[in-house]
C-alpha positions as semicolon CSV with decimal commas, in nm:
position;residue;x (nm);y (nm);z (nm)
1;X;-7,519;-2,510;3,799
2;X;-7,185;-2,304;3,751
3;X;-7,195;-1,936;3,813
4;X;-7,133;-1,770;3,465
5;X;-6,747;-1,630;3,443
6;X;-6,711;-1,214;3,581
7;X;-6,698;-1,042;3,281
8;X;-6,351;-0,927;3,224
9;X;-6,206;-0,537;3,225
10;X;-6,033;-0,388;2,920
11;X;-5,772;-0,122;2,927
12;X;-5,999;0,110;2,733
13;X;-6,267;0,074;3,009
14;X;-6,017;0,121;3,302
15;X;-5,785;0,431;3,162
16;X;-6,123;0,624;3,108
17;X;-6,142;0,608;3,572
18;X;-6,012;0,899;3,682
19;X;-5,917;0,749;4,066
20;X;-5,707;0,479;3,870
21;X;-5,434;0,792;3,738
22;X;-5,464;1,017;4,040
23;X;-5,238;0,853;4,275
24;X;-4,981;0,692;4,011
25;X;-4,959;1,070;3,864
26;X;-4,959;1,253;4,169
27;X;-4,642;1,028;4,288
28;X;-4,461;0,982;3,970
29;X;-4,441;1,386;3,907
30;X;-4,338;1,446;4,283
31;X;-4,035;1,199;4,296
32;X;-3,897;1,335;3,935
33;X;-3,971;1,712;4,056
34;X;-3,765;1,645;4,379
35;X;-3,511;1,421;4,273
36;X;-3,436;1,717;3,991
37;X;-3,454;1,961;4,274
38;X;-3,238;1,754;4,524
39;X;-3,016;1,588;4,256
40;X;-2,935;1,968;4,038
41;X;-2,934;2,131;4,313
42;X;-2,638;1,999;4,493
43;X;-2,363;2,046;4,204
44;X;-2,554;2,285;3,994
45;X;-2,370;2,597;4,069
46;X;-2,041;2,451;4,305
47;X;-1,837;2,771;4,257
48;X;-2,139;3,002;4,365
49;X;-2,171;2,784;4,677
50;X;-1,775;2,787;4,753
51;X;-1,644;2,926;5,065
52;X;-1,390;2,815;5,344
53;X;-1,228;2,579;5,124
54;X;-0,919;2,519;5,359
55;X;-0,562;2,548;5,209
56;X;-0,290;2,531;5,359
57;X;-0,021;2,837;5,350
58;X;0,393;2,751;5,419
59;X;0,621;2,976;5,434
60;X;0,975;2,857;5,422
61;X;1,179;3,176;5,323
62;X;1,406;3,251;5,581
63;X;1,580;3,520;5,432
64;X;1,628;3,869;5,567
65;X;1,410;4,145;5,475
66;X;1,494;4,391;5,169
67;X;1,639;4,692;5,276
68;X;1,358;4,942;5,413
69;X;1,115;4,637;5,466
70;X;1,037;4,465;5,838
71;X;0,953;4,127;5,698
72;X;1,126;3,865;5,395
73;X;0,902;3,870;5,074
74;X;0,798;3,530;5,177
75;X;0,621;3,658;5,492
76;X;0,458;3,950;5,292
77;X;0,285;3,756;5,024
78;X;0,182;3,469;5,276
79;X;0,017;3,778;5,459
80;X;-0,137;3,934;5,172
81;X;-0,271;3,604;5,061
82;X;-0,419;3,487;5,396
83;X;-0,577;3,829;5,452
84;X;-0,763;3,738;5,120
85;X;-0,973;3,501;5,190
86;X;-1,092;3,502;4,772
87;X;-1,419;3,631;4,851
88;X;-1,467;3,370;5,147
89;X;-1,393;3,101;4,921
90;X;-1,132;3,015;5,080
91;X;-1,030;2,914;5,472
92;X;-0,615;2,953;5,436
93;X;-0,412;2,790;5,706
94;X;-0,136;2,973;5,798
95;X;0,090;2,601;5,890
96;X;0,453;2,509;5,908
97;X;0,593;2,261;5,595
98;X;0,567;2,009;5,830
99;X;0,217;2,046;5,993
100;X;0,137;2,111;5,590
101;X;0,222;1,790;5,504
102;X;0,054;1,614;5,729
103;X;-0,252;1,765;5,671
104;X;-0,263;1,707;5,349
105;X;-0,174;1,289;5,405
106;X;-0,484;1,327;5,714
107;X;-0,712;1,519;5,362
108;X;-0,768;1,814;5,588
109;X;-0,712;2,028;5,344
110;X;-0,725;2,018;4,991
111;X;-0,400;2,148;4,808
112;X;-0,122;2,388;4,985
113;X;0,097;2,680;4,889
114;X;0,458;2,683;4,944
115;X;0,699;2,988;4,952
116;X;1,044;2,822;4,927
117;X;1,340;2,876;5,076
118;X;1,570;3,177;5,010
119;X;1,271;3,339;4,808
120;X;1,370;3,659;4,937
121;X;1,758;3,652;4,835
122;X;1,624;3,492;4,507
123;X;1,401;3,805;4,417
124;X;1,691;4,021;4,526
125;X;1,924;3,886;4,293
126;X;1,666;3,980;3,967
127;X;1,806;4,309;4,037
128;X;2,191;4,209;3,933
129;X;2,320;4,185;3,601
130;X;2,274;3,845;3,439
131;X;1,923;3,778;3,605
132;X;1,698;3,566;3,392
133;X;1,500;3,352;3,613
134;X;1,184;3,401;3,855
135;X;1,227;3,187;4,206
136;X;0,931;2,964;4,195
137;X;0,600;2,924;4,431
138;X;0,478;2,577;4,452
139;X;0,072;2,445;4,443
140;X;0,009;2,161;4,578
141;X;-0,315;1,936;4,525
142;X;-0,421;1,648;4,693
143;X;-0,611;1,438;4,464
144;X;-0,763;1,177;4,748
145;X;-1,045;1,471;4,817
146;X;-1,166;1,420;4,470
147;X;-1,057;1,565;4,127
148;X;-1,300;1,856;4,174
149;X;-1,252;1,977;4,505
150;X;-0,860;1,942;4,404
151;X;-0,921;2,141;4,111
152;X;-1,150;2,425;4,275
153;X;-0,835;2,490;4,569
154;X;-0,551;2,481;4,288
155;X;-0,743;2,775;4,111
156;X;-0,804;2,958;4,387
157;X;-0,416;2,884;4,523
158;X;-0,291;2,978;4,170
159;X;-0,497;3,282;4,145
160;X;-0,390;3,415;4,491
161;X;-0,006;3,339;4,421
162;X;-0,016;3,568;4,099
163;X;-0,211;3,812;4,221
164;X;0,081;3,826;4,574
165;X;0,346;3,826;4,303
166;X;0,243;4,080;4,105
167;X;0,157;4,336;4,430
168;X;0,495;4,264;4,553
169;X;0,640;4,308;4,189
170;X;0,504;4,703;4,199
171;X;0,685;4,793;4,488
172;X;1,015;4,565;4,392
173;X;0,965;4,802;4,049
174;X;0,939;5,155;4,229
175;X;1,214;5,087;4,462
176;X;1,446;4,981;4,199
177;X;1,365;5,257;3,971
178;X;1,562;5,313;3,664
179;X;1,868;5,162;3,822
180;X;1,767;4,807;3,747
181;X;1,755;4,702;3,382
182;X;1,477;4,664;3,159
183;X;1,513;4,282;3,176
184;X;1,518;4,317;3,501
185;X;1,228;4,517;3,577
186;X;1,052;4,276;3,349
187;X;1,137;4,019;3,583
188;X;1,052;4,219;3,889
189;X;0,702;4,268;3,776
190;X;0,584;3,940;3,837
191;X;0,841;3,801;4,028
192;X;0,723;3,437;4,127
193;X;0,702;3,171;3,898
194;X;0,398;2,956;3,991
195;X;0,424;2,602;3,938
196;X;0,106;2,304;4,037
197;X;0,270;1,943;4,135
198;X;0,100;1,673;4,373
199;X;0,113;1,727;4,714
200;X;-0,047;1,403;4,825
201;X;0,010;1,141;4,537
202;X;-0,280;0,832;4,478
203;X;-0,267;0,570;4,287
204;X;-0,326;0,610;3,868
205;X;-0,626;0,324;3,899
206;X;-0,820;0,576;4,151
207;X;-1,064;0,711;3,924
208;X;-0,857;1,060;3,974
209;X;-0,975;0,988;4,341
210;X;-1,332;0,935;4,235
211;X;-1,304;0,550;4,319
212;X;-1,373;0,636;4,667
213;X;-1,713;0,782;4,605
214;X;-1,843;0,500;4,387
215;X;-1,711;0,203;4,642
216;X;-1,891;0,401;4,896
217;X;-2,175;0,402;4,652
218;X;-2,186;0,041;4,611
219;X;-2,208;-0,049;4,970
220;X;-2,489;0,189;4,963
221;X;-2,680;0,018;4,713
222;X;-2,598;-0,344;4,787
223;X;-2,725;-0,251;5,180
224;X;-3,040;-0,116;4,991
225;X;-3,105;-0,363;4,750
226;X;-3,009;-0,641;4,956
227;X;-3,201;-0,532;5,235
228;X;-3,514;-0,529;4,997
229;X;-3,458;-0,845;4,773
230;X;-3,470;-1,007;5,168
231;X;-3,773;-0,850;5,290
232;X;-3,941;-0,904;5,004
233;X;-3,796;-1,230;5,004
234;X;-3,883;-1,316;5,352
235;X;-4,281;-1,210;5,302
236;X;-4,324;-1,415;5,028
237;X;-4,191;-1,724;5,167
238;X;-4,441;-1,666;5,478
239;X;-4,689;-1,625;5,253
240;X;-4,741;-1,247;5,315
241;X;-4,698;-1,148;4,931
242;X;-4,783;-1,319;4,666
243;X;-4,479;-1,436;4,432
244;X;-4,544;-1,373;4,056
245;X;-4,272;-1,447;3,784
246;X;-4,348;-1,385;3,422
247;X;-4,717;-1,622;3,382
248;X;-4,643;-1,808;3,691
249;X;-4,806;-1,709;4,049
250;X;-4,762;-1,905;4,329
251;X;-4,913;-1,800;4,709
252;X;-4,755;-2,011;4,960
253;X;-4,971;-2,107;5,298
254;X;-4,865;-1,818;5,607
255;X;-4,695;-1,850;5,858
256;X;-4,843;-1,749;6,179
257;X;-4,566;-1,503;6,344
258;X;-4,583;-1,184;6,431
259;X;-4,417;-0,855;6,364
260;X;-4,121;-0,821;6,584
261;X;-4,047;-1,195;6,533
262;X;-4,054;-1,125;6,146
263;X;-3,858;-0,842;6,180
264;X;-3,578;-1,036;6,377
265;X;-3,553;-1,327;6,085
266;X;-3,494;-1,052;5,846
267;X;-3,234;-0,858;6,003
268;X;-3,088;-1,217;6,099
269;X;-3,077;-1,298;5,736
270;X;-2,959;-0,948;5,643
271;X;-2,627;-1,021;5,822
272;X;-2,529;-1,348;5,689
273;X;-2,614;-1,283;5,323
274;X;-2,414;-0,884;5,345
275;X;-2,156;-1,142;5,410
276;X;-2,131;-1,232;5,082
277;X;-2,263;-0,923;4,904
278;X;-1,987;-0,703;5,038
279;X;-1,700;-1,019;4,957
280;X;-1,822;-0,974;4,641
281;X;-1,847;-0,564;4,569
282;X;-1,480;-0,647;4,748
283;X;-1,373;-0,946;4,487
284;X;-1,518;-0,701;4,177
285;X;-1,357;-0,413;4,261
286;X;-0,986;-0,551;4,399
287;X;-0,944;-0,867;4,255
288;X;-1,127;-0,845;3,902
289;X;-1,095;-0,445;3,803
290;X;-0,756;-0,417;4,002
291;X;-0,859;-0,072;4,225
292;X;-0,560;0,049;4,395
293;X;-0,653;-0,011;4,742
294;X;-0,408;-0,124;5,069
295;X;-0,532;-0,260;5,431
296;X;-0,720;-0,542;5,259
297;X;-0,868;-0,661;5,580
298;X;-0,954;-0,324;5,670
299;X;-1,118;-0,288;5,409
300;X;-1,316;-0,641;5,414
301;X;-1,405;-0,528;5,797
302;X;-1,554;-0,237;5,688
303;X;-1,742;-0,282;5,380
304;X;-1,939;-0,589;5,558
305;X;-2,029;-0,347;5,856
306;X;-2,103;-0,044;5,634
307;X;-2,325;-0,255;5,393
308;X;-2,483;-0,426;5,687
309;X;-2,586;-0,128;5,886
310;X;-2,721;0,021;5,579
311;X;-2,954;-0,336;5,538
312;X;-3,074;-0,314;5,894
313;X;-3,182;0,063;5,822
314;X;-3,372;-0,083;5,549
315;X;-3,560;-0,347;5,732
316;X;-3,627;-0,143;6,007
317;X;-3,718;0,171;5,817
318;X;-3,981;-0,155;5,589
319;X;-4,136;-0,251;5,875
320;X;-4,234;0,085;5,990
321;X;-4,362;0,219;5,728
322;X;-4,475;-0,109;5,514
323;X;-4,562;-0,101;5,184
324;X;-4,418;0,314;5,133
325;X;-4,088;0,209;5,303
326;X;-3,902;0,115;5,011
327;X;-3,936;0,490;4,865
328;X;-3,866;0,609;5,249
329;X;-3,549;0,456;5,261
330;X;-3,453;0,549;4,892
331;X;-3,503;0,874;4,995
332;X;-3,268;0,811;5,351
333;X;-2,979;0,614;5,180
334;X;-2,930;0,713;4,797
335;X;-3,174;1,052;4,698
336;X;-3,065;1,265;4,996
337;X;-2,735;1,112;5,068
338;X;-2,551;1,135;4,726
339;X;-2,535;1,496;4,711
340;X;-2,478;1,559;5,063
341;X;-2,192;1,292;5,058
342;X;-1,920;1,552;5,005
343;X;-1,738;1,277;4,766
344;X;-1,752;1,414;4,444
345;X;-1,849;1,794;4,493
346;X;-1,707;1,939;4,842
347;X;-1,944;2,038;5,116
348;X;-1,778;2,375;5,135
349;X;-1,922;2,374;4,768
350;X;-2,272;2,311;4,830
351;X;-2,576;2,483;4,964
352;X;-2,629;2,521;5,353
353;X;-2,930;2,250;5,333
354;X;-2,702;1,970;5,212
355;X;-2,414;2,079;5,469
356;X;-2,668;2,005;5,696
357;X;-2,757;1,718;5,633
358;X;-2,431;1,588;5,561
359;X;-2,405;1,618;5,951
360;X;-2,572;1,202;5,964
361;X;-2,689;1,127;5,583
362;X;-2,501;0,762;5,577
363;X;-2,358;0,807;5,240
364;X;-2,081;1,106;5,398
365;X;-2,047;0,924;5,711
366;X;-1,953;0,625;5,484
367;X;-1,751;0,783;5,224
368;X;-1,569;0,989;5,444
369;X;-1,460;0,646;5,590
370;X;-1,381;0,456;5,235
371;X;-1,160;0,706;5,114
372;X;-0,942;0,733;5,448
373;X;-0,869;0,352;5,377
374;X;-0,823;0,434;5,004
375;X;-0,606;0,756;4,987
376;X;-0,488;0,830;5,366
377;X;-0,313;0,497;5,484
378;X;-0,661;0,476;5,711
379;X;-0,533;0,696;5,935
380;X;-0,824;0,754;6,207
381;X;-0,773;1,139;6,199
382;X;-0,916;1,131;5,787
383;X;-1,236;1,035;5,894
384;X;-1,204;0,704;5,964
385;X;-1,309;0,717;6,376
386;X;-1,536;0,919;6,299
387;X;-1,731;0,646;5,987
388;X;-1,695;0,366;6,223
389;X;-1,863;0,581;6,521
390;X;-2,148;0,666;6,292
391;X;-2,162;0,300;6,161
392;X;-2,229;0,194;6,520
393;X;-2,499;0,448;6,620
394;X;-2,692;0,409;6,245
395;X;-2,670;0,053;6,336
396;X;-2,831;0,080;6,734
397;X;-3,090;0,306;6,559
398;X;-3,203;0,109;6,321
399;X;-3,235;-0,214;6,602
400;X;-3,412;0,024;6,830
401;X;-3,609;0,214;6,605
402;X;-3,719;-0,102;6,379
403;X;-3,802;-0,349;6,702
404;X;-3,994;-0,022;6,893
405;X;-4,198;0,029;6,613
406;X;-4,297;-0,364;6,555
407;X;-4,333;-0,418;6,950
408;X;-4,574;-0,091;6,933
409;X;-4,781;-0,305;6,661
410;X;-4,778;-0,608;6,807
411;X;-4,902;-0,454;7,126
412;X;-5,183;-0,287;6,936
413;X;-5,279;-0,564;6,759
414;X;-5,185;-0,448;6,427
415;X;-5,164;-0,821;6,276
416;X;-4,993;-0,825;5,895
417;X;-5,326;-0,928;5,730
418;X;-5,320;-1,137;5,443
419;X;-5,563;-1,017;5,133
420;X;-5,692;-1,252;4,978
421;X;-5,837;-1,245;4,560
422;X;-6,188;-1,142;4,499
């Protein structure tokens, strides 16, 4: 005789269990509180969080002092301005034209200020008949450090360069006195023209030097994602998880292996597929959507390695923490590593805690490195030895960390069990 057919449970029944919303609530409310908190609080408030933004400071007068005066007027507002640090916002580098220049190509620093040549004479010669022109100061921004960290050093630049010309305009104004002419102590005043222009020119299909950020982001997530889709991938084809598309379930027999050996197929599998995952984020963004990019084998070199050490810290970080380590390495790679990446909003614009970790989250370590190859000819110096250094020791961590943790189970005989339905 057949056993009469369990009586089945209604959702009416099962939302009136308290156990059934305590963990799904407690969870769901935590992640949205701290991804607001992490998220917000990186970019929230960038110009409260500003300081030692470096700049870099040239001065190329060479002219001889005004009478009464040890130093040119170039010398005196580049002093002025350095000994102003704007409130510790900013970190000015007192650099020849030169040394300037490079450091803006390396993105050390992210705009300059340039006294020009004969500034001095030029200022003089306000005070002679005929004067009607202001020698110019010159602001230079280097869009490959991002339109907002660009935009934050021309203010402050700008702000400082007024402010210089207008101190040095009072005492240009009392020592001429009431010999000069009213045009020309109009002109004395404020003697410097500012004027912005590019210091370090990109490409007009660089997402105003945002592209380097979101290719970074992309290796990110195809590491994550990919490194995922194959775990999950792998268990269900050894008949660890059950696979369940729309009405259709299917539970394949398991394969006896253990842990470590598990753990080795995935990571195995992990770096042939990245092959093609970071071809393709490669083929999308170059070939189809035309980025302005150079060093195309560079570039192919490196997004395969970033993408695939970000896929091994997946499937290690998985098989350490099981079932919870999707949301542990979500956490790792994309919640804590966005705003501590330093590619949109600077890290001299952000609080302490994400400075700090910006020291080994993956996503600066890997930005830093996409946008030397983007905007800096991939000049090592840019941050490009320094990505593929950190690329190498995330990668031995995650092999030592993932294949110490699954030896440590396997030696415990911690066996992956296999529920079965009730």
């Amino acid at each position: 005789m057949a056993e009469p057919a369990a009586p089945q449970a209604s959702a009416a029944t099962l939302l009136r269990r308290p156990k059934l919303w305590l963990i799904p609530t407690i969870l769901t409310g935590l992640l949205a509180f701290l991804l607001s908190l992490l998220y917000m609080g990186g970019i929230v408030n960038p110009h409260r969080d500003l300081r030692d933004l470096p700049i870099a400071l040239v001065n190329d007068d060479t002219g001889k002092p005004p009478a009464g005066q040890k130093q040119n007027l170039g010398a005196q507002i580049t002093a002025a301005i350095a000994a102003d640090t704007a409130g510790g916002k900013a970190e000015w580098r007192t650099l020849t034209h030169g040394r300037a220049e490079d450091q803006l190509d390396s993105g050390k620093v992210f705009g300059a200020l340039v006294v020009p040549a004969g500034f001095t004479d030029s200022v003089t010669a306000l005070t002679t008949a005929g004067a009607t022109q202001r020698p110019t100061i010159t602001v230079l921004t280097n869009p490959g450090k991002g339109s907002l960290g660009s935009s934050l050093a021309s203010q402050i630049t700008t702000q400082a360069a007024h402010q210089a010309s207008r101190s040095i305009g009072e005492q240009l104004t009392a020592a001429a006195g009431t010999r000069a002419s009213s045009t020309a102590r109009l002109l004395l005043a404020d003697p410097a023209n500012v004027v912005t222009r590019v210091g370090h020119p990109i490409g007009t299909r660089s997402g105003l030097g945002l592209t380097a950020f979101y290719y970074a982001l992309l290796l990110v997530l195809a590491g994550f994602m990919g490194g995922n889709v194959i775990s999950n991938g792998v268990d269900t084809a050894l008949g660890y998880a059950d696979n369940e598309i729309g009405p259709w379930h299917t539970r394949r027999p398991t394969v006896p292996i253990d842990r470590t050996q598990t753990l080795l197929l995935k990571m195995a599998m992990t770096a042939g597929i990245t092959l093609l995952s970071a071809s393709l984020v490669m083929l999308a963004c170059v070939a189809i959507l035309d980025m302005d990019t150079s060093h195309l084998p560079l570039l192919w070199i490196y997004s395969y390695c970033a993408t695939l050490a970000v896929g091994l810290g997946v499937q290690a970080i998985n098989a350490a923490f099981g079932g919870v380590g999707q949301l542990v390495s979500m956490f790792v790679f994309i919640v804590l590593g966005l705003p501590s990446s330093g590619a949109t909003v600077p890290l001299q614009a952000v609080p302490d805690f994400y400075r700090f970790l910006s020291h080994f989250e993956p996503m600066r370590q890997l930005s830093d490195g996409v946008r030397a190859i983007l905007f800096f000819d991939a000049r090592g110096d840019a941050g490009l030895t320094r990505s593929w250094i950190m690329i190498a020791i995330g990668s031995a961590l995650a092999l030592l960390f993932g294949f110490a943790m699954t030896a440590y189970y396997d030696r415990k005989g911690h066996k992956r069990l296999t529920p079965q339905p009730t």
